[in-house]
PDB file of C-alpha atoms in Angstrom:
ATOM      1  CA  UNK A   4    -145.452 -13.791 -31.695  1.00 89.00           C
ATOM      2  CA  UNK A   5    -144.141 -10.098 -32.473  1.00 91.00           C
ATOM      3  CA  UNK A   6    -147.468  -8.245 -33.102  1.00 94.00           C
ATOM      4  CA  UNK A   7    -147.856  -6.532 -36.657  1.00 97.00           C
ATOM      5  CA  UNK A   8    -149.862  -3.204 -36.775  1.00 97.00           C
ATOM      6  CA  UNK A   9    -147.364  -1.009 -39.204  1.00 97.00           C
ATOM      7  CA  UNK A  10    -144.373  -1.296 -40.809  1.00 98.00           C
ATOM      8  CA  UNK A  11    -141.894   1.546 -43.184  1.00 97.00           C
ATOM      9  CA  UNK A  12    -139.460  -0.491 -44.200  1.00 96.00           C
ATOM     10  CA  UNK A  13    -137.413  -0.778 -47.675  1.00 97.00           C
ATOM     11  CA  UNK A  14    -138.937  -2.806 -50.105  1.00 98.00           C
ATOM     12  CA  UNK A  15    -136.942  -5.515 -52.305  1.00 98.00           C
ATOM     13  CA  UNK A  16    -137.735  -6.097 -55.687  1.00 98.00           C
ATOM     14  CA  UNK A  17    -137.889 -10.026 -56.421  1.00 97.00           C
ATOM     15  CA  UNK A  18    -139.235 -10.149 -60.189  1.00 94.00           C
ATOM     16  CA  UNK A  19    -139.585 -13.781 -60.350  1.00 95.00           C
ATOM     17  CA  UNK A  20    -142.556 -16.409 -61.125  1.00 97.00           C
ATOM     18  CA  UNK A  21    -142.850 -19.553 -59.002  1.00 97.00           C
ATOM     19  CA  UNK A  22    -140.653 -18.586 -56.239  1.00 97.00           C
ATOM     20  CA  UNK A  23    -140.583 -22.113 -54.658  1.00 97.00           C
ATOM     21  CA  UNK A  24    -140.023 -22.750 -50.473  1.00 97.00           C
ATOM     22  CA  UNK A  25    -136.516 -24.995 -51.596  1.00 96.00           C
ATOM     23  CA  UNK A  26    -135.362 -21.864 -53.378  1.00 97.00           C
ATOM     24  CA  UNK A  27    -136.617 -19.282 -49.952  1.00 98.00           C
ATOM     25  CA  UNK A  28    -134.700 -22.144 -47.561  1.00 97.00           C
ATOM     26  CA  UNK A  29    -133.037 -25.260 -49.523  1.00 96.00           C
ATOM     27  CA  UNK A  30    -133.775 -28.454 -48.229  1.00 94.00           C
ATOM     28  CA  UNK A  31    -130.134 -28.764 -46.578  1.00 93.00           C
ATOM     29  CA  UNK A  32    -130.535 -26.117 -43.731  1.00 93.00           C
ATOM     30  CA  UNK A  33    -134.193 -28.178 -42.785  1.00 92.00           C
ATOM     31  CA  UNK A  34    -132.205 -30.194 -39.840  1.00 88.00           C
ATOM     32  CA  UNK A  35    -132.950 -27.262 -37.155  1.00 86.00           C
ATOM     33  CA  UNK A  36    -136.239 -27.322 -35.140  1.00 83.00           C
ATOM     34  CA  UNK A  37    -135.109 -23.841 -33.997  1.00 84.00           C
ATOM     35  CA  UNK A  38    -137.034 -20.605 -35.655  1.00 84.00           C
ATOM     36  CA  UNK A  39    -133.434 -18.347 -35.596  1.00 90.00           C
ATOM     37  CA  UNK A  40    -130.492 -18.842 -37.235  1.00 93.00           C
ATOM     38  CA  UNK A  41    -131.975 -19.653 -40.923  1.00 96.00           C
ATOM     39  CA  UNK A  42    -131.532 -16.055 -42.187  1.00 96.00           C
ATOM     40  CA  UNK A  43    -128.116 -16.519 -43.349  1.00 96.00           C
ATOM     41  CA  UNK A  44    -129.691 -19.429 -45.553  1.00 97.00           C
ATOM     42  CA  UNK A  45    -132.438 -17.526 -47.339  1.00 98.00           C
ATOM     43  CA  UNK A  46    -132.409 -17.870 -50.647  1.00 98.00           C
ATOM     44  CA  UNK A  47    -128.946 -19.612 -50.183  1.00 97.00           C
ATOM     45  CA  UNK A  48    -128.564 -20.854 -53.771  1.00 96.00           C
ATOM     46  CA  UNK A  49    -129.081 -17.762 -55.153  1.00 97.00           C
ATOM     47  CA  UNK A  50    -127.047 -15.670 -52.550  1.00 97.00           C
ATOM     48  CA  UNK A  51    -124.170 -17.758 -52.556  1.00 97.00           C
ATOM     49  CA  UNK A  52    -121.890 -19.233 -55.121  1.00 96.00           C
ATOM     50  CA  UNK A  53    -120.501 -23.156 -54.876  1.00 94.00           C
ATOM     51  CA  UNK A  54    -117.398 -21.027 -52.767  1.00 96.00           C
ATOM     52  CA  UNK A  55    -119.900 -19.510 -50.214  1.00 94.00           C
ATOM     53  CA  UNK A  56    -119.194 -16.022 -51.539  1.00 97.00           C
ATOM     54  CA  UNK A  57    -122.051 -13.535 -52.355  1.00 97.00           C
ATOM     55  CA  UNK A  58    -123.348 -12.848 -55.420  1.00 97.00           C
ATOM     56  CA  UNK A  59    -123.065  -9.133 -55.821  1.00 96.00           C
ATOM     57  CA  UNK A  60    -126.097  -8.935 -58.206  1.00 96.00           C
ATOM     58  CA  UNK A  61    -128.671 -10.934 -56.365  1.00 97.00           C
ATOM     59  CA  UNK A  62    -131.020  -8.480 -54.512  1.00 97.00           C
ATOM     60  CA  UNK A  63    -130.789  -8.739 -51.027  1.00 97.00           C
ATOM     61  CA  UNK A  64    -126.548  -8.975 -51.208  1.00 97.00           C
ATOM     62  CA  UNK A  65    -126.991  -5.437 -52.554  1.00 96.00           C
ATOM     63  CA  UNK A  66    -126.114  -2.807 -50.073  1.00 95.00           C
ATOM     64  CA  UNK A  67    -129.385  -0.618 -50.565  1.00 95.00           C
ATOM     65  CA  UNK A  68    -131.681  -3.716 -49.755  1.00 96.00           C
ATOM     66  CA  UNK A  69    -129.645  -5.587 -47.410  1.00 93.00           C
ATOM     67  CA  UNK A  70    -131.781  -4.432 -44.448  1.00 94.00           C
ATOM     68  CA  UNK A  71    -135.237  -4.909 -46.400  1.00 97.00           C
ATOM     69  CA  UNK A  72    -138.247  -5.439 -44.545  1.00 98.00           C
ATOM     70  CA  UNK A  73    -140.936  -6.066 -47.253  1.00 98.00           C
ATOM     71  CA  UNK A  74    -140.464  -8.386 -50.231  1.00 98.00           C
ATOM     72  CA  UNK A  75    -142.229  -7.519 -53.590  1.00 98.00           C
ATOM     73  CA  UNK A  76    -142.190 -11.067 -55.486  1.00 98.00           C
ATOM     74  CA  UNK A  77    -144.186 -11.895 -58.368  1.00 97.00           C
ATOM     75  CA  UNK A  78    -147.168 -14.668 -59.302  1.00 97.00           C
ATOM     76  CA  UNK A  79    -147.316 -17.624 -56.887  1.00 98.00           C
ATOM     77  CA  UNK A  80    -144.887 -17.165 -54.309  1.00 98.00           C
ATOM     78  CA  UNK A  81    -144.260 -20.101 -51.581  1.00 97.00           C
ATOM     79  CA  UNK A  82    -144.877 -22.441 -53.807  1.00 97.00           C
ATOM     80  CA  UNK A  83    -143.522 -26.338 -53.784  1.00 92.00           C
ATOM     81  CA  UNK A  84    -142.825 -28.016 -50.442  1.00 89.00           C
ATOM     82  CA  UNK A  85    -145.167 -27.143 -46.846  1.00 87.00           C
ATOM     83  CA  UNK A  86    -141.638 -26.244 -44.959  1.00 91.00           C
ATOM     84  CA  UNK A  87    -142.937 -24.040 -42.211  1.00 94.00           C
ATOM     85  CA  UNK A  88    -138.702 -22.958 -42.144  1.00 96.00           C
ATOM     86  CA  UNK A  89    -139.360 -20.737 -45.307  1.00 97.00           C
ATOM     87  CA  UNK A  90    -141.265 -17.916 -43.150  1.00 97.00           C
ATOM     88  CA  UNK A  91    -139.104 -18.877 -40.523  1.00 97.00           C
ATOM     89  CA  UNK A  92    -136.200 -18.097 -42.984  1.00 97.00           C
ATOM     90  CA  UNK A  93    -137.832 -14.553 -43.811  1.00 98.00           C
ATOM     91  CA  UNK A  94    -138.541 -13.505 -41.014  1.00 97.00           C
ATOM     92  CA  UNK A  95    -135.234 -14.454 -39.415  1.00 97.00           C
ATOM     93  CA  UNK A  96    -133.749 -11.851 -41.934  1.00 97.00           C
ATOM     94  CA  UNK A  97    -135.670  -9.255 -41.100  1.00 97.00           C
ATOM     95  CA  UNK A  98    -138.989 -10.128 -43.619  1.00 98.00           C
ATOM     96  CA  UNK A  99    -142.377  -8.822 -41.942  1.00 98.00           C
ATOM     97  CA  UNK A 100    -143.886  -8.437 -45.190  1.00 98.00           C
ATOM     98  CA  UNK A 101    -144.576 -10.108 -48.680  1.00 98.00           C
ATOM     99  CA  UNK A 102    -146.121  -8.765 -51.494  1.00 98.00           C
ATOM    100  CA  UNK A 103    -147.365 -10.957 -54.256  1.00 98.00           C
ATOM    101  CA  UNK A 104    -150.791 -11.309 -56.692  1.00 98.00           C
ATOM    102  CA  UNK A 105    -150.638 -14.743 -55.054  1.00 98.00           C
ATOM    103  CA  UNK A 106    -149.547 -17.340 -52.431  1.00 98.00           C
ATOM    104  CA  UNK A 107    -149.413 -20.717 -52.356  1.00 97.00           C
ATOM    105  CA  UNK A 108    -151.646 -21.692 -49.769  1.00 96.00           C
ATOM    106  CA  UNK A 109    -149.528 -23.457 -46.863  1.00 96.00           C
ATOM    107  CA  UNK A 110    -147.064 -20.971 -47.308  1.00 97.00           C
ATOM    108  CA  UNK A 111    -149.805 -18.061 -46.956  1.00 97.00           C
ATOM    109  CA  UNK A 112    -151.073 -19.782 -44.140  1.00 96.00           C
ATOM    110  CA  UNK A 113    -147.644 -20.138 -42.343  1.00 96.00           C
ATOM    111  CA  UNK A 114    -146.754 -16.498 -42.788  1.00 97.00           C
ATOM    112  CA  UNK A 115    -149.982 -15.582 -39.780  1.00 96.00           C
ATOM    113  CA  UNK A 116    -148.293 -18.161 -38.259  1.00 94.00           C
ATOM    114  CA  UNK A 117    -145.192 -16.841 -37.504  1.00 95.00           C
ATOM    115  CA  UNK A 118    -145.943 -12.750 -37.769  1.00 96.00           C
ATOM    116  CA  UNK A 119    -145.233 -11.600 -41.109  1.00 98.00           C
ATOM    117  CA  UNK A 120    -147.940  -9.900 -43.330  1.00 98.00           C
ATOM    118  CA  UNK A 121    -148.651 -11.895 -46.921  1.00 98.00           C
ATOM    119  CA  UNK A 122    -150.510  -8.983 -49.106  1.00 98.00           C
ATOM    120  CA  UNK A 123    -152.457 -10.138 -52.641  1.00 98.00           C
ATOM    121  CA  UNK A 124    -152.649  -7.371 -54.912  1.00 98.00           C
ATOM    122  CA  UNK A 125    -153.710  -7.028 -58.343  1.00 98.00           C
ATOM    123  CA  UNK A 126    -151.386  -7.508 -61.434  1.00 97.00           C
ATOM    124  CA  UNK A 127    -151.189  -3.576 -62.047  1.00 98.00           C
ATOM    125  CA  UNK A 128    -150.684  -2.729 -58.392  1.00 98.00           C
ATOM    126  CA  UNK A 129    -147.327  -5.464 -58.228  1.00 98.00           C
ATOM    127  CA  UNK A 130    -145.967  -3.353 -61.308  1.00 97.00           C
ATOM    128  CA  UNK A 131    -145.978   0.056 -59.662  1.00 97.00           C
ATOM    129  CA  UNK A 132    -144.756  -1.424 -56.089  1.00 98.00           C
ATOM    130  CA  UNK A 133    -141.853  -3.378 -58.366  1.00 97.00           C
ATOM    131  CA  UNK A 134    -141.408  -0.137 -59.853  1.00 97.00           C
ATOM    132  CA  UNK A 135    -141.509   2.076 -56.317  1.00 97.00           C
ATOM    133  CA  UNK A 136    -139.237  -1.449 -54.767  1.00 97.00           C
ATOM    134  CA  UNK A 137    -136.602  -1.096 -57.816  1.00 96.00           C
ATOM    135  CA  UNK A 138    -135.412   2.700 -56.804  1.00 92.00           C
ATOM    136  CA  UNK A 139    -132.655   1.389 -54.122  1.00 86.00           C
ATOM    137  CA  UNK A 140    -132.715   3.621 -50.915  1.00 78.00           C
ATOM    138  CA  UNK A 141    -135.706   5.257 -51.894  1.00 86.00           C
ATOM    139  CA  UNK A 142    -137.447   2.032 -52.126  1.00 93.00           C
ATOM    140  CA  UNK A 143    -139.431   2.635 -48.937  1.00 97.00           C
ATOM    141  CA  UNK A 144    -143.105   1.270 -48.580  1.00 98.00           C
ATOM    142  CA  UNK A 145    -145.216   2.176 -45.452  1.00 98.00           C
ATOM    143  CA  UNK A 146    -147.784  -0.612 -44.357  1.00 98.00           C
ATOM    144  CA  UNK A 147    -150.256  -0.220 -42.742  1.00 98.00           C
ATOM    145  CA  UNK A 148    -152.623  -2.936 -41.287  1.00 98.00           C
ATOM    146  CA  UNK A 149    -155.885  -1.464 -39.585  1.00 97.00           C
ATOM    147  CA  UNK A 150    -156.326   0.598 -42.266  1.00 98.00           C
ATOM    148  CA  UNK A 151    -155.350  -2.136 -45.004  1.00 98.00           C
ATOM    149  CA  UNK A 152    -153.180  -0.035 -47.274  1.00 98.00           C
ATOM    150  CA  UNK A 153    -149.673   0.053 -48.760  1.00 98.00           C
ATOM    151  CA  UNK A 154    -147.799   3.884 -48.945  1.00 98.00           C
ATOM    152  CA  UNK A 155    -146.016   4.083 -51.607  1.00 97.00           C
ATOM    153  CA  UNK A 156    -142.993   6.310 -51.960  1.00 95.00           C
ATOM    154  CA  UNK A 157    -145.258   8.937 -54.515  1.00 95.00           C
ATOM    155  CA  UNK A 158    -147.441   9.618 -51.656  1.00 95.00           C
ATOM    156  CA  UNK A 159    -150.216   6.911 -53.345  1.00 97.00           C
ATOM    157  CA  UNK A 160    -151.816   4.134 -51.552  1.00 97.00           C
ATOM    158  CA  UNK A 161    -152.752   0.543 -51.925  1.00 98.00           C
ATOM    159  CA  UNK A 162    -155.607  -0.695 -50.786  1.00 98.00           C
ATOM    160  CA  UNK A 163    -155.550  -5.062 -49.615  1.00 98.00           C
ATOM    161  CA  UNK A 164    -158.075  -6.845 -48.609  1.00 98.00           C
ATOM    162  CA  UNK A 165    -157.108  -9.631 -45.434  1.00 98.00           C
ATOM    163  CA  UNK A 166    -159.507 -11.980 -43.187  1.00 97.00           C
ATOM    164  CA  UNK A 167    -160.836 -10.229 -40.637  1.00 97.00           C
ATOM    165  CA  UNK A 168    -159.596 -13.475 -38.028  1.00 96.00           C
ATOM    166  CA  UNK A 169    -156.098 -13.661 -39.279  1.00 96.00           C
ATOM    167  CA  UNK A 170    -155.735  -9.508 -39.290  1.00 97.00           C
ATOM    168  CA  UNK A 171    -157.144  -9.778 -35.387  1.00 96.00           C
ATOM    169  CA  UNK A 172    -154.377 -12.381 -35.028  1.00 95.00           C
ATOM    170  CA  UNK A 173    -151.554 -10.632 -36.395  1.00 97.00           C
ATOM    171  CA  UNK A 174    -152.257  -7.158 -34.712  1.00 97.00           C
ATOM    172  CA  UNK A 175    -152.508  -8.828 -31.490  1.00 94.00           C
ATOM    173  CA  UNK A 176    -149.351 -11.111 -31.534  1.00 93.00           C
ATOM    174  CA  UNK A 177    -151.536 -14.219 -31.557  1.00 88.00           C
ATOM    175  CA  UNK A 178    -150.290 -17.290 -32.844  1.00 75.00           C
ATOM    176  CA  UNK A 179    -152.171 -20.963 -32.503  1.00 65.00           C
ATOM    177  CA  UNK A 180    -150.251 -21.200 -28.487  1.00 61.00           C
ATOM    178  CA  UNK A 181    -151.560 -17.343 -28.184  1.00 62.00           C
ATOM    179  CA  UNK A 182    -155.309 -17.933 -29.364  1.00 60.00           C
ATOM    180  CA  UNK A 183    -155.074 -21.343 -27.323  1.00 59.00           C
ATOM    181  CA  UNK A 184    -153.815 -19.373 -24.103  1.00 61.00           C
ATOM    182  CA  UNK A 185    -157.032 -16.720 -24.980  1.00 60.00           C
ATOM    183  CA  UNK A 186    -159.426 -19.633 -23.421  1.00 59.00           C
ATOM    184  CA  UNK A 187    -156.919 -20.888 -20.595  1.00 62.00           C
ATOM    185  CA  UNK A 188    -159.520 -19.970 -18.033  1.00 68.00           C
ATOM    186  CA  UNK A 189    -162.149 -21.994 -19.655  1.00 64.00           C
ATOM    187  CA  UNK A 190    -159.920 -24.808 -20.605  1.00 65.00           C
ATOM    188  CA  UNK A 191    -158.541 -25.184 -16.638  1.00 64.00           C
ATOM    189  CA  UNK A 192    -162.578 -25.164 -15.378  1.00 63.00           C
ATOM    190  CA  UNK A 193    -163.467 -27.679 -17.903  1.00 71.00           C
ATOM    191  CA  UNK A 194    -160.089 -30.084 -16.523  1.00 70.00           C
ATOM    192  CA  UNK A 195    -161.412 -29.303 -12.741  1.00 68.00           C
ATOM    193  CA  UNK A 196    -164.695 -29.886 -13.490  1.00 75.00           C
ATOM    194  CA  UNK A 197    -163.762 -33.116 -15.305  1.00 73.00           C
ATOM    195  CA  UNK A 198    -161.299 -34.284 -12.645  1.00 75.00           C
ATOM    196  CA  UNK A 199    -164.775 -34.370 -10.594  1.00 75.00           C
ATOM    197  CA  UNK A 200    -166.701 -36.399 -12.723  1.00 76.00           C
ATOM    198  CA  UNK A 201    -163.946 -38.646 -13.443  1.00 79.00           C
ATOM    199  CA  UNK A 202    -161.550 -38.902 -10.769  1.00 77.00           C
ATOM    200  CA  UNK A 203    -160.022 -42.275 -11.935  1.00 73.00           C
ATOM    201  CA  UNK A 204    -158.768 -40.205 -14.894  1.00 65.00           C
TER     202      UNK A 204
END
């Protein structure tokens, strides 16, 4: 897993309750077991007419956001199904980090998963980012994990607060293989000594 220490990246503004995972990755592109390739697909339905053209006034078919790397969204995000291709999706666009008041929780937990940064923040504090994340090319947020804080493009900060285990994880690159792979040293003594005591194993 790509590790996550800091990101400046442009910031899309997504001003939209209940932002379900069938409308971050509809339930048709689901078929693939493979993590790339779904970022054409995010947020298909509303990126895409019944033709397959774009739809100029969705956010991320805008020119100034089409290379966003944070997503402001409001209340609830990653709601609905437990599809693990939604971050998948996100990140296969170019998504390290979403900023919300709040997560659904298999979503929130799917984002360490895979690398990208899910940040809770107060009702006020969404506002202002929304606000800094509506101003096109100048829509640039600096985040910075260590120190837990958001730049904004005024020159204030954001403070977040994260799990001290999941902000280890993502710093370090460490997914559940990765954290596995941490203890293959006392996994592989615990198999030879076991292949002692039980040989007929």
């Amino acid at each position: 897993m790509e590790k996550f220490t800091q990101l400046r990246g442009t910031a899309a503004p997504l001003d939209m309750i209940n932002v379900d995972t069938d409308m971050i990755i509809p339930k048709q592109y689901l078929k693939t077991i493979k993590r790339t390739g779904l970022g054409k697909h995010l947020f298909a339905e509303m990126r895409y007419d019944d033709d397959g053209r774009e739809k100029p006034d969705f956010v991320l078919n805008k020119p100034q956001y089409r290379g966003a790397q944070v997503l402001v969204a409001e209340d609830n995000f990653g709601c609905g199904s437990s599809r693990e291709h939604a971050p998948w999706a996100l990140l296969d666009f170019g998504i390290r980090c979403v900023i919300s008041t709040s997560f659904a929780d298999i979503f929130y937990n799917n984002c360490f998963k895979n690398g990208i940064l899910p940040i809770k923040v107060t009702k006020q504090q969404l506002r202002e980012l929304l606000d800094d994340a509506s101003k096109g090319s100048n829509a640039v947020l600096e985040i910075d994990l260590e120190n837990q804080t958001i730049g904004r493009p005024n020159g204030e900060s954001v403070s977040f607060e994260i799990d001290p285990h999941r902000k280890d994880c993502l710093i370090n690159g460490l997914d559940d293989i990765g954290l596995t792979m941490k203890q293959e040293s006392d996994i592989t003594a615990f198999e030879e000594k076991r292949k002692l005591a039980q040989p007929w194993a």
